[in-house]
Coordinates of C-alpha atoms and ligand atoms in Angstrom, one line a residue:
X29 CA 123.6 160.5 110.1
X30 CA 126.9 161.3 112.0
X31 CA 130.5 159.1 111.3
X32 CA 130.1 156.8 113.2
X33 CA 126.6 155.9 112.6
X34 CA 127.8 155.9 108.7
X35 CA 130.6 153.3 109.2
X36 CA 128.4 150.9 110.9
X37 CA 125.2 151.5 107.9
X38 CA 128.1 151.5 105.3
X39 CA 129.1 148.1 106.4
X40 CA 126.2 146.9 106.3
X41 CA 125.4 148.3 103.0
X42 CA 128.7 147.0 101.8
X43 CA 127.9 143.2 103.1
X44 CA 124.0 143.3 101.1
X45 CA 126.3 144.2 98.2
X46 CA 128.5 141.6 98.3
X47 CA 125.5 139.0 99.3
X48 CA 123.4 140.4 96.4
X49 CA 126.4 140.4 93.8
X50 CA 127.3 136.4 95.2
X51 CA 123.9 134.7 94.8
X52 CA 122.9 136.9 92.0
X53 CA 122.4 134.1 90.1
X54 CA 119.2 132.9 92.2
X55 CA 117.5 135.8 91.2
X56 CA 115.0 136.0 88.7
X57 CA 116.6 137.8 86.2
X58 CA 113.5 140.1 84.5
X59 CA 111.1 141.0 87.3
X60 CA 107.2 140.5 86.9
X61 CA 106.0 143.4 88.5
X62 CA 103.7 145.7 86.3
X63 CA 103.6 149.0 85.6
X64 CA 102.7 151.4 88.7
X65 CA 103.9 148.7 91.5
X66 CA 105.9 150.8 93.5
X67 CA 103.9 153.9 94.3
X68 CA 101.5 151.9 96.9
X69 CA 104.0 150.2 98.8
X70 CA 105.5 153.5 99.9
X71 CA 103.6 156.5 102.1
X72 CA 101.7 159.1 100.2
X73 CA 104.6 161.8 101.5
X74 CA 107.9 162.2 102.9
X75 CA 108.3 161.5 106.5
X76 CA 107.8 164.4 108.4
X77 CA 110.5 163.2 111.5
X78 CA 113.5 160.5 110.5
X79 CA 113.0 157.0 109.4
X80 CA 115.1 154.6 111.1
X81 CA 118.4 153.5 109.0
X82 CA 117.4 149.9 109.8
X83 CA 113.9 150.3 108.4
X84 CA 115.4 151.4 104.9
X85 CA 117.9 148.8 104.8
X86 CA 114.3 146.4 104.9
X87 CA 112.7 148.5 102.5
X88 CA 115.6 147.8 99.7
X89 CA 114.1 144.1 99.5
X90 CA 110.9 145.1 99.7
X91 CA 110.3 147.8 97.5
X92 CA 113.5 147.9 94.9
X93 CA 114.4 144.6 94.2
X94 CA 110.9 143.6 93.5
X95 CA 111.5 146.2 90.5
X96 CA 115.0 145.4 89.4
X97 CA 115.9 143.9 85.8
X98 CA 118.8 142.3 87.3
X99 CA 121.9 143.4 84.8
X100 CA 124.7 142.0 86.6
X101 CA 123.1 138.6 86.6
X102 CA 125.1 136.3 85.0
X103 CA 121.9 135.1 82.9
X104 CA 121.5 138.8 81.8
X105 CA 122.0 138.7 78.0
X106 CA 120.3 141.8 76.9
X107 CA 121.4 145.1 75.0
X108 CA 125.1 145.7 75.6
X109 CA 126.8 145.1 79.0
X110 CA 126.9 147.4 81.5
X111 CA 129.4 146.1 83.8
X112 CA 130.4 147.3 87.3
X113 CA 133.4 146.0 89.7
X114 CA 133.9 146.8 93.2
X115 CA 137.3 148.5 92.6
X116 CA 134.9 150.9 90.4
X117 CA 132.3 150.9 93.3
X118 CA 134.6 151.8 96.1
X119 CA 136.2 154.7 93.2
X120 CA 132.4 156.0 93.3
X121 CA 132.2 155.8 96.9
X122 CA 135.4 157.8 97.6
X123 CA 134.6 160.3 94.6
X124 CA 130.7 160.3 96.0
X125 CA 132.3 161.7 99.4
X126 CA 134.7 163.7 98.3
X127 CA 132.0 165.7 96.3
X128 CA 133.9 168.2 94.5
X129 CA 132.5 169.5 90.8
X130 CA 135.5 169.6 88.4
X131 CA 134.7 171.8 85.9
X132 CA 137.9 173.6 86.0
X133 CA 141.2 173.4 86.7
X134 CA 141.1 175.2 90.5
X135 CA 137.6 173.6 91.3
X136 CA 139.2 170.9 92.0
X137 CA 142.9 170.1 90.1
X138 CA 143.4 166.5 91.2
X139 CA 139.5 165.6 89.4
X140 CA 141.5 167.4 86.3
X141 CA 145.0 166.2 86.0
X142 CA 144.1 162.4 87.1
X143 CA 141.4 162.2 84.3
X144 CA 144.3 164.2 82.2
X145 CA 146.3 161.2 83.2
X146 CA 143.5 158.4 82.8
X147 CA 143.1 159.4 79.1
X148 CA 146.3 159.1 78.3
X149 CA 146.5 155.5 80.1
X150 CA 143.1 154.4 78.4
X151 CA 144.0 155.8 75.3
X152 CA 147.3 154.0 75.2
X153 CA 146.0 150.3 76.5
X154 CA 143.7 150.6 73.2
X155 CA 146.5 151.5 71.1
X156 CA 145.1 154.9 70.2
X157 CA 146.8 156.8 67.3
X158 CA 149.3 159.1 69.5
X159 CA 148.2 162.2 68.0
X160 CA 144.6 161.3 70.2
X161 CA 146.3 161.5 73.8
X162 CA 147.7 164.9 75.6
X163 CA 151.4 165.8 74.6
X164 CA 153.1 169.4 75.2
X165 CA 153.5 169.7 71.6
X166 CA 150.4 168.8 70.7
X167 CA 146.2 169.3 70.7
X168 CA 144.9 166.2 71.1
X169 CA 143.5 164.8 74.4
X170 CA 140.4 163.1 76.0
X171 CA 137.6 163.6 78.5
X172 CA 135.0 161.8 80.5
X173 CA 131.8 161.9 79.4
X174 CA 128.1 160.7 80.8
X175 CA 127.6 158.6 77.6
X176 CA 128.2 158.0 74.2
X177 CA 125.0 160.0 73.3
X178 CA 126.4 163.0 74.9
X179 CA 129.7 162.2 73.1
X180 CA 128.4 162.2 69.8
X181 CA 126.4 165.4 70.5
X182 CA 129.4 167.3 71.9
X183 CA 131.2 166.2 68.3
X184 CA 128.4 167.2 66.3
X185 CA 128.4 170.7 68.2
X186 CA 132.1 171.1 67.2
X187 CA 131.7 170.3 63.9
X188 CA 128.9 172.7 63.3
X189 CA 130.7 175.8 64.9
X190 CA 134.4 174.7 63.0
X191 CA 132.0 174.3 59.6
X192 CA 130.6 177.5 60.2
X193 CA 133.6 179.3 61.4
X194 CA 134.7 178.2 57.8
X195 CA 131.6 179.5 55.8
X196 CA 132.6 182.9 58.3
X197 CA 129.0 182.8 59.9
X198 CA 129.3 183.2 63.9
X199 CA 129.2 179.7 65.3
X200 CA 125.3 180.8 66.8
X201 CA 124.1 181.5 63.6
X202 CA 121.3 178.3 62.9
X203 CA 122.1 176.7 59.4
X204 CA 119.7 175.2 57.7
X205 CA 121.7 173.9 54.9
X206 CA 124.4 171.5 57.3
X207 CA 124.1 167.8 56.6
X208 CA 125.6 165.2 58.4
X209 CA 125.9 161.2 57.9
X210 CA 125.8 157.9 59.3
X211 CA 125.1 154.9 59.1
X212 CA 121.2 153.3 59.1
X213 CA 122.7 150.9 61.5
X214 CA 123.9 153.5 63.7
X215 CA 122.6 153.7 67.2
X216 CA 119.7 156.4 67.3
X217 CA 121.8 158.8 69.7
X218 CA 123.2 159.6 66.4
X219 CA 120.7 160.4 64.7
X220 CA 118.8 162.6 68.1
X221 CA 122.4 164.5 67.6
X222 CA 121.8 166.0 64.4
X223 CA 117.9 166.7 66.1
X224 CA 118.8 167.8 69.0
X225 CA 121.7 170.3 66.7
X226 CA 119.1 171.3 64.2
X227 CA 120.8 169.7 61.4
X228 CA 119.8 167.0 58.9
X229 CA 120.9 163.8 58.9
X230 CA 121.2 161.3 56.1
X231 CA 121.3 157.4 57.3
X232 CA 123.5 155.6 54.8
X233 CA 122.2 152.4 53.5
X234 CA 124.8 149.8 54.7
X235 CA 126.3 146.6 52.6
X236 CA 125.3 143.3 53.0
X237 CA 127.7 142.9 55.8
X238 CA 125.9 146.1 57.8
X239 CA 128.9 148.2 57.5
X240 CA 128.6 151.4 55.9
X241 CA 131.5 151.7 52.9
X242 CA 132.8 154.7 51.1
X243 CA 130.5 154.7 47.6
X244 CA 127.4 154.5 49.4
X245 CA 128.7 157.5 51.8
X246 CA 130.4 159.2 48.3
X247 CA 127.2 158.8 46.5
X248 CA 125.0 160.8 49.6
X249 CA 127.5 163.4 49.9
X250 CA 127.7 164.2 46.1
X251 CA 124.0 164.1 45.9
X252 CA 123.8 166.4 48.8
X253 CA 126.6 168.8 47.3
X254 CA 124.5 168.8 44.2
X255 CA 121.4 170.3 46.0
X256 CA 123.3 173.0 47.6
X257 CA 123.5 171.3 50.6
X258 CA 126.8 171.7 52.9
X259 CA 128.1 168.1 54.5
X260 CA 130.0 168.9 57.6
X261 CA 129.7 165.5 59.8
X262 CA 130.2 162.1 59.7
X263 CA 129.7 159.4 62.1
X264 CA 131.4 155.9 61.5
X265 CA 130.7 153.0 63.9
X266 CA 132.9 150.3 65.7
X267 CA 130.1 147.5 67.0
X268 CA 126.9 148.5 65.6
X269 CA 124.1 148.2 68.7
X270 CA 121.9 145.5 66.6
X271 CA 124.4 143.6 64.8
X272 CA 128.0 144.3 66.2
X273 CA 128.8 145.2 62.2
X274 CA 131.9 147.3 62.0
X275 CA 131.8 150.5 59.3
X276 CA 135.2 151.3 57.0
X277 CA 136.7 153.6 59.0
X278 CA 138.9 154.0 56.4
X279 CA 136.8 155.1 53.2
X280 CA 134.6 157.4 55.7
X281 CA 137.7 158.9 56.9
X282 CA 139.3 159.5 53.0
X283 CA 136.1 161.0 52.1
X284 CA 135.7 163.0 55.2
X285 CA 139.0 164.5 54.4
X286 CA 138.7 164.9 50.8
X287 CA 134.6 166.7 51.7
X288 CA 135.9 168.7 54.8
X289 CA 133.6 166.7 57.1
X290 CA 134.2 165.8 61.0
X291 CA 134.6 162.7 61.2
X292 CA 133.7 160.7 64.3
X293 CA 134.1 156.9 65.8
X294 CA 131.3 155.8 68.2
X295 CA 132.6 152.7 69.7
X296 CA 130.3 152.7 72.2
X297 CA 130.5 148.8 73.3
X298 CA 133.1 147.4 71.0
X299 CA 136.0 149.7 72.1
X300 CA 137.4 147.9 75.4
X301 CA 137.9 145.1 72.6
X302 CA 141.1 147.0 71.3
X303 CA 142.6 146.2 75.0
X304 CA 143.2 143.2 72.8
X305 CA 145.9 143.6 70.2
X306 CA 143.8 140.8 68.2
X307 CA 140.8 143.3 67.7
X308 CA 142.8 146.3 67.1
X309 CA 142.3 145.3 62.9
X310 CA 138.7 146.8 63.1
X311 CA 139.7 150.3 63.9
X312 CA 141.9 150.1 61.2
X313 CA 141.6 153.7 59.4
X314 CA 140.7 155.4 63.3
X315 CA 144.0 157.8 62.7
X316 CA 141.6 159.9 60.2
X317 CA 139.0 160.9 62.3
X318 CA 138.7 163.7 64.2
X319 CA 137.3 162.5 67.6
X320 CA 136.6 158.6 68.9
X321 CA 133.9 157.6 71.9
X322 CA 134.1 154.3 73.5
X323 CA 131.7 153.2 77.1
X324 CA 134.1 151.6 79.6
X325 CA 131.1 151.9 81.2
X326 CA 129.8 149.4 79.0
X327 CA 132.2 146.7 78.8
X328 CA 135.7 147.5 80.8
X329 CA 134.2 146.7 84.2
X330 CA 133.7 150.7 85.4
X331 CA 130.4 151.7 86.6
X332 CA 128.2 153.7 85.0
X333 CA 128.8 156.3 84.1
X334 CA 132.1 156.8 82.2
X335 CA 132.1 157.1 78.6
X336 CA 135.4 157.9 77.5
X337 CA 136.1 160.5 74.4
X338 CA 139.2 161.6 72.4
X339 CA 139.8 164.7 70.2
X340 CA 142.8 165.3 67.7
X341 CA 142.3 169.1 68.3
X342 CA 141.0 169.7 71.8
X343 CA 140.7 173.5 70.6
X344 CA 137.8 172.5 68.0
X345 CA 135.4 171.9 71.3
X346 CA 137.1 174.4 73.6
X347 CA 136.5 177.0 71.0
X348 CA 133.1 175.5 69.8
X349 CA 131.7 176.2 73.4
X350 CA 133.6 178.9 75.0
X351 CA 132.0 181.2 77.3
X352 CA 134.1 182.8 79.9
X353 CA 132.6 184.5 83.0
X354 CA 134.6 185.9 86.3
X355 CA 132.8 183.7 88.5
X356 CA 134.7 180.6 86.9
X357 CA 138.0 182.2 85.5
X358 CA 141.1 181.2 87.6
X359 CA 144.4 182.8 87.2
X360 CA 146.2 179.3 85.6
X361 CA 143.9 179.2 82.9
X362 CA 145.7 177.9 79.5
X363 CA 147.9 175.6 81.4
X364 CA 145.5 172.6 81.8
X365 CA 142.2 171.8 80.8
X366 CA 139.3 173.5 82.1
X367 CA 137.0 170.4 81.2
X368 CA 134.1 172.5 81.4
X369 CA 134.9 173.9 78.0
X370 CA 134.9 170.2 76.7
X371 CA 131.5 169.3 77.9
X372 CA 127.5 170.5 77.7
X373 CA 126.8 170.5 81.4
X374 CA 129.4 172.5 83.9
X375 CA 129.3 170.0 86.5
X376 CA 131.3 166.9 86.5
X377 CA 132.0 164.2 89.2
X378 CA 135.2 162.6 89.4
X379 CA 135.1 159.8 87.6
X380 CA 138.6 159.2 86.4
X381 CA 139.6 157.6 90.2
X382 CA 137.3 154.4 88.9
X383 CA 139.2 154.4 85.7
X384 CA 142.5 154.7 88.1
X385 CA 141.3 151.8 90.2
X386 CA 140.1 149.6 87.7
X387 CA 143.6 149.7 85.5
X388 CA 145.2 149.4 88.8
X389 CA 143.8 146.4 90.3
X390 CA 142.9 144.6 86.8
X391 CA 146.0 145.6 84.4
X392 CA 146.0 145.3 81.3
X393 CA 146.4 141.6 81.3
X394 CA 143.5 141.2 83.6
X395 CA 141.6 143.6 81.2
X396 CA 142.2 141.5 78.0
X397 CA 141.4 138.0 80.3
X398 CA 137.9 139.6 81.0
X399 CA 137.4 140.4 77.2
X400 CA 138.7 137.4 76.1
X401 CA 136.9 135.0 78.4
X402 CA 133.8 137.0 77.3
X403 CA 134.2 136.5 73.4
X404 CA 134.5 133.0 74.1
X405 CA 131.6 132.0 76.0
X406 CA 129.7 134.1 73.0
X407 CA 131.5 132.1 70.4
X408 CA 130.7 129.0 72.7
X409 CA 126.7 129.9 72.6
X410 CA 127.4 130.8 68.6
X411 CA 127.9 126.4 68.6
X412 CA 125.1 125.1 70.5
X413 CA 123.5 127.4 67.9
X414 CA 125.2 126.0 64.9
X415 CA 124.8 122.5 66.2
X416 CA 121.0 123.0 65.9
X417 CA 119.5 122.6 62.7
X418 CA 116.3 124.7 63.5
X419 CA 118.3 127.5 63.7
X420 CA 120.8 130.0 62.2
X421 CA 123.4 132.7 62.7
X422 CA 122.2 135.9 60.9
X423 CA 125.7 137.7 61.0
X424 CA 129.2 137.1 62.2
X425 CA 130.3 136.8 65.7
X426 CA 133.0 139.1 66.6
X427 CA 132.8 140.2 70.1
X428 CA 130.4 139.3 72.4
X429 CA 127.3 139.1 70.1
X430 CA 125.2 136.3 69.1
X431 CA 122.4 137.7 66.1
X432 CA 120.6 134.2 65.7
X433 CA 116.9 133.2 64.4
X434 CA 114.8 129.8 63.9
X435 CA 115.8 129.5 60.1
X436 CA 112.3 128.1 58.8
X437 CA 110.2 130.2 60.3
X438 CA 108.8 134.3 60.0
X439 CA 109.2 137.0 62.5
X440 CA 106.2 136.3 64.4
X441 CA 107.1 132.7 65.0
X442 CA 110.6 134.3 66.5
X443 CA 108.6 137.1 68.0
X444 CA 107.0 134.0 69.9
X445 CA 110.2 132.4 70.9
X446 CA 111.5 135.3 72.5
X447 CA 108.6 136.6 74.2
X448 CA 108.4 132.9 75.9
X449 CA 111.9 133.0 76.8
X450 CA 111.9 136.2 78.3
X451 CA 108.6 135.0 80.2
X452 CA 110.6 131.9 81.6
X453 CA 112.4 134.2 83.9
X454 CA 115.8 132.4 83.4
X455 CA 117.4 134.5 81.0
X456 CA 116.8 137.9 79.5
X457 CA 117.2 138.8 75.8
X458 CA 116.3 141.6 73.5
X459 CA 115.5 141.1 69.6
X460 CA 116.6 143.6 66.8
X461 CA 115.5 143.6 63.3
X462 CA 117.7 145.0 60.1
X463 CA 115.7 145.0 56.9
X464 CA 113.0 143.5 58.4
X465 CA 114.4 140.2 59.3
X466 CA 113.3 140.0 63.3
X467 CA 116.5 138.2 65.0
X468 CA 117.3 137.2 69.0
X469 CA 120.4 139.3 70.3
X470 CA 122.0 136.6 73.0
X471 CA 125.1 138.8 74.4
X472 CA 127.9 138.0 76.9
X473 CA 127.2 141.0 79.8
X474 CA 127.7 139.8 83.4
X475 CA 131.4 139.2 84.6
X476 CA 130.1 136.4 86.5
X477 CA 128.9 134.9 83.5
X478 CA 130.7 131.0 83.2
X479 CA 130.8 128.3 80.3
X480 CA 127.9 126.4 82.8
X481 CA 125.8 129.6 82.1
X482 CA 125.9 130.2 78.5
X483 CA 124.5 126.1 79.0
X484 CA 121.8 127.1 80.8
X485 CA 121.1 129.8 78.5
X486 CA 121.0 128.0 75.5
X487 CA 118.6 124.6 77.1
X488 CA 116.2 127.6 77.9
X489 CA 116.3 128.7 74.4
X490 CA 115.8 124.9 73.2
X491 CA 113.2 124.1 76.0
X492 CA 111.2 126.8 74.9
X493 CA 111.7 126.0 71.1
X494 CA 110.6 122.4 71.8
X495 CA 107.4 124.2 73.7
X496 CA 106.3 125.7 70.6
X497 CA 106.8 121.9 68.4
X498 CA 109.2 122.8 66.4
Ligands
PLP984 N1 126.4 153.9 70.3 C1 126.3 152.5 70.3 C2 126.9 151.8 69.2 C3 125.5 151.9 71.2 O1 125.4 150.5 71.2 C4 124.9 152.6 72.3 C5 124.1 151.9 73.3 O2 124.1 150.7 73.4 C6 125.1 154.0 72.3 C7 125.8 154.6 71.3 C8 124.4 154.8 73.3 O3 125.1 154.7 74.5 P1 124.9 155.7 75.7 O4 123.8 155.0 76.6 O5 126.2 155.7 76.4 O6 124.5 157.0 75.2

C-alpha cells in the first residue's frame, strides 16, 4: 500500500470508527459466538498474491465483530473501564507511524523527554507528593508502563535487588528467605509478582471494610521475622478490583518504614479519581511509599496501553536492572533517562503523545467532568438499588463501583441472576465473591454511558429478577 492508497483506506477506516463508536449502542453488547467460530470463516493459509483493501474492510463485519465483547458500549459494565478517546486514537496513529523504539535517550529523544514531561503533568493533575515527579535536585520521576501487572513486577524487582544489596548478596543471587505482603483483596498481578520473582508472598486478611490495616500487616511481618524470614515488600491498594476497598496507606507505609520494606501503591483503576481534589483523601499516607501505579488506560480516556508509574528514587530500578552494552550506550548518557533501565522489555512505543493529547484537548477540568459524571451515574444505579427491597449494597460506593446482591437469597440464586442477565444481551456484568459471599459488580465504563443508560441497565436487572419470581 503506497500514500495515497493509505489516505483514501485511512479515511475510510476512520469513518467505520466513528460509525461503530456512534451507534455502539445498538450492538449487542456480549457476543454469542462459541468457542472456535473464527477459524472457518477465514482460508486455511495466507494469501499467496494481495487481497484487495476493500475485501478486508468487509471482512471486519464479518469475521471480528461477530467476536467482539463490545467494551466501549455504553451498556458495558464489566471489570474496570478501559476507556479510549479519539484524541488518544489519532496519538496512537501518529506514534504507530512514526515507529521509533524509545528505549534510550538517542533512539529517539522526543519519545523520552515528552514522556519525561507527561509524568510530571500526570503526576501533578493527581496532586502527587513532589518528591514523585522529576526535579534537578532530586531522584524521583515516572515512566510508562504496559500495565499495572508489569508495574508491580518492575517494583517487586527493585525491591529484591535494593534488599539484597542491603544483606550484601549480588542482586542475582536467588533468596529464598524474601517475603513480601499484600492484601487478600489485592488484584492477583500481585501476587504472580512475587511468582514470577521467586519470592513468597503473604495475603493479609483484610478488615471488615476490605482494606488491609497496619496490625494485621504488623502481626504477619513479626511472625515472619520470628521464623527467620526477611520482609522486603509491600503492596497497598487504592480501589481494590472486587470491591473498590481502599487499604491504609498510611499504617502500611509506617510499618514499611519502620521493617525496611518497599512499599508500593497499585491504583490501577481508582487513580484518575485523584484528578478530583474530593478523592485525593484516599491516598492519604501515598508520601511514604516508595513507588505508586495507576492505568490511565483504565479510566482517564487513553487507550490501551498506558499505565502510568512513579518512583521516589528512580536509581533503585535503574540500578536494580542495569546492563550496559556498546550497541545501546550513547555519549549523553546520565543526562536523561534511558527508560530502558526502568523497564523489563527494551522496546517501548511512544505512548506519552496520547497522554499529551488527551490533557490537551480534555484539561483538567474536562478530566474531572468525565470522572465526576461517572461517579454519579454509579451512585444513581447505587438508588434504583436501594429503592428495591429484594436487594442490597454489599459495600460502599466510592467511585464507579456498584457491589450489590439479592439480600434473601444464596450464591446460586445470584449465580442465576447474573448468568440470565448476561444471557439477555443488553448489558454485561461480572460477579466477584469476598469471603464467599457471591455479589454482581455493576460499573460505570463507557464514556458514552448517560443517566438513560444506567435506566436501562437497572430494568434489565429487575426484568430478569422478576423472571426468576422473586
Ligand atoms: N491492580 C488492580 C487493582 C486492578 O484492578 C487490575 C485490573 O483490573 C490490575 C492491577 C491489573 O491491571 P493490568 O491489566 O494493567 O495489569
Amino acid at each position: 500500500m503506497e500514500g495515497e492508497e493509505f489516505k483514501v483506506a485511512a479515511k475510510e477506516m476512520v469513518d467505520y470508527i466513528v460509525d461503530y463508536l456512534t451507534n455502539i449502542r445498538e450492538r449487542r453488547v456480549l457476543p454469542e459466538v462459541e468457542p472456535g467460530y473464527l477459524r472457518p470463516l477465514l482460508p486455511p493459509a495466507a494469501p499467496d498474491t494481495p487481497d484487495q483493501w476493500k475485501d478486508i474492510m468487509t471482512d471486519i463485519e464479518r469475521v471480528i465483530m461477530p467476536g467482539i465483547t463490545h467494551w466501549q458500549s455504553p451498556n458495558f459494565h464489566a471489570y474496570f473501564p478501559a476507556t479510549n478517546s479519539y484524541p488518544a486514537t489519532l496519538a496512537d496513529i501518529l506514534s504507530d507511524s512514526i515507529g521509533c523504539i524509545g528505549f534510550s535517550w538517542i533512539s529517539s529523544p522526543a519519545c523520552t523527554e515528552l514522556e519525561v514531561v507527561m509524568m510530571d503533568w500526570l503526576g501533578q493533575l493527581l496532586g502527587l507528593p513532589q518528591d514523585f515527579l522529576f526535579s534537578p535536585e532530586g531522584t524521583g520521576g515516572g515512566v510508562i508502563q504496559s500495565t499495572a501487572s508489569e508495574a508491580t513486577l518492575v517494583a517487586l524487582l527493585s525491591a529484591q535487588s535494593k534488599k539484597l544489596k542491603e544483606l550484601g548478596h549480588t542482586p542475582t543471587t536467588a533468596h529464598p528467605q524474601l517475603v513480601a505482603y499484600t492484601s487478600d483483596q489485592s488484584h492477583s498481578s500481585v501476587e504472580r509478582a512475587g511468582m514470577l520473582g521467586g519470592v513468597l508472598t503473604r495475603l493479609v486478611t483484610s478488615d471488615e471494610q476490605f482494606a488491609m490495616r497496619g496490625p494485621a500487616l504488623r502481626q504477619a511481618i513479626l511472625a515472619d521475622i520470628k521464623e527467620g524470614l526477611i520482609p522486603f515488600f509491600v503492596v497497598g491498594t487504592v480501589g481494590t478490583t472486587s470491591a473498590c476497598s481502599f487499604d491504609n496507606l498510611r499504617e502500611i507505609g509506617e510499618l514499611a518504614k519502620k521493617f525496611g520494606l518497599w512499599f508500593h501503591v497499585d491504583a490501577a483503576y481508582a487513580g484518575s479519581a485523584f484528578i478530583c481534589e474530593e478523592f485525593r483523601y484516599l491516598m492519604d499516607g501515598l508520601e511514604l511509599a516508595h513507588s505508586f501505579n495507576f492505568n490511565p488506560h483504565k479510566w482517564l480516556l487513553v487507550n490501551f496501553d498506558c499505565s502510568a508509574m512513579w518512583f521516589k528514587n528512580s536509581n533503585d530500578v535503574v540500578e536494580a536492572f542495569n546492563v550496559d552494552p556498546l550497541y545501546l550506550k550513547h555519549e549523553k548518557q546520565g543526562q536523561v533517562p534511558d527508560y530502558r533501565h526502568w523497564q523489563i522489555p527494551l522496546g517501548r512505543r511512544f505512548r506519552s503523545l496520547k497522554l499529551w493529547f488527551v490533557m490537551r484537548m480534555y484539561g483538567k477540568q474536562g478530566l474531572q467532568a468525565h470522572i465526576r459524571k461517572q461517579v454519579s451515574l454509579a451512585h444513581q444505579f447505587e438508588s434504583h438499588v436501594m429503592e428495591d427491597s429484594r436487594f442490597e449494597i454489599i459495600c460502599p460506593v466510592t467511585l464507579g463501583l456498584v457491589c450489590f446482591r439479592l439480600k434473601n437469597e444464596d450464591n446460586t440464586m445470584n449465580e442465576k441472576l447474573l448468568k440470565n442477565i448476561n444471557a439477555g444481551g443488553v448489558i454485561h456484568m461480572v460477579p466477584s465473591k469476598i469471603r464467599d459471599v457471591y455479589f454482581l459488580r455493576f460499573v460505570v465504563c463507557s464514556y458514552q454511558t448517560e443517566s438513560d443508560d444506567v435506566k436501562t441497565a437497572w430494568k434489565e436487572v429487575k426484568k430478569q429478577a422478576d423472571l426468576l419470581h422473586l
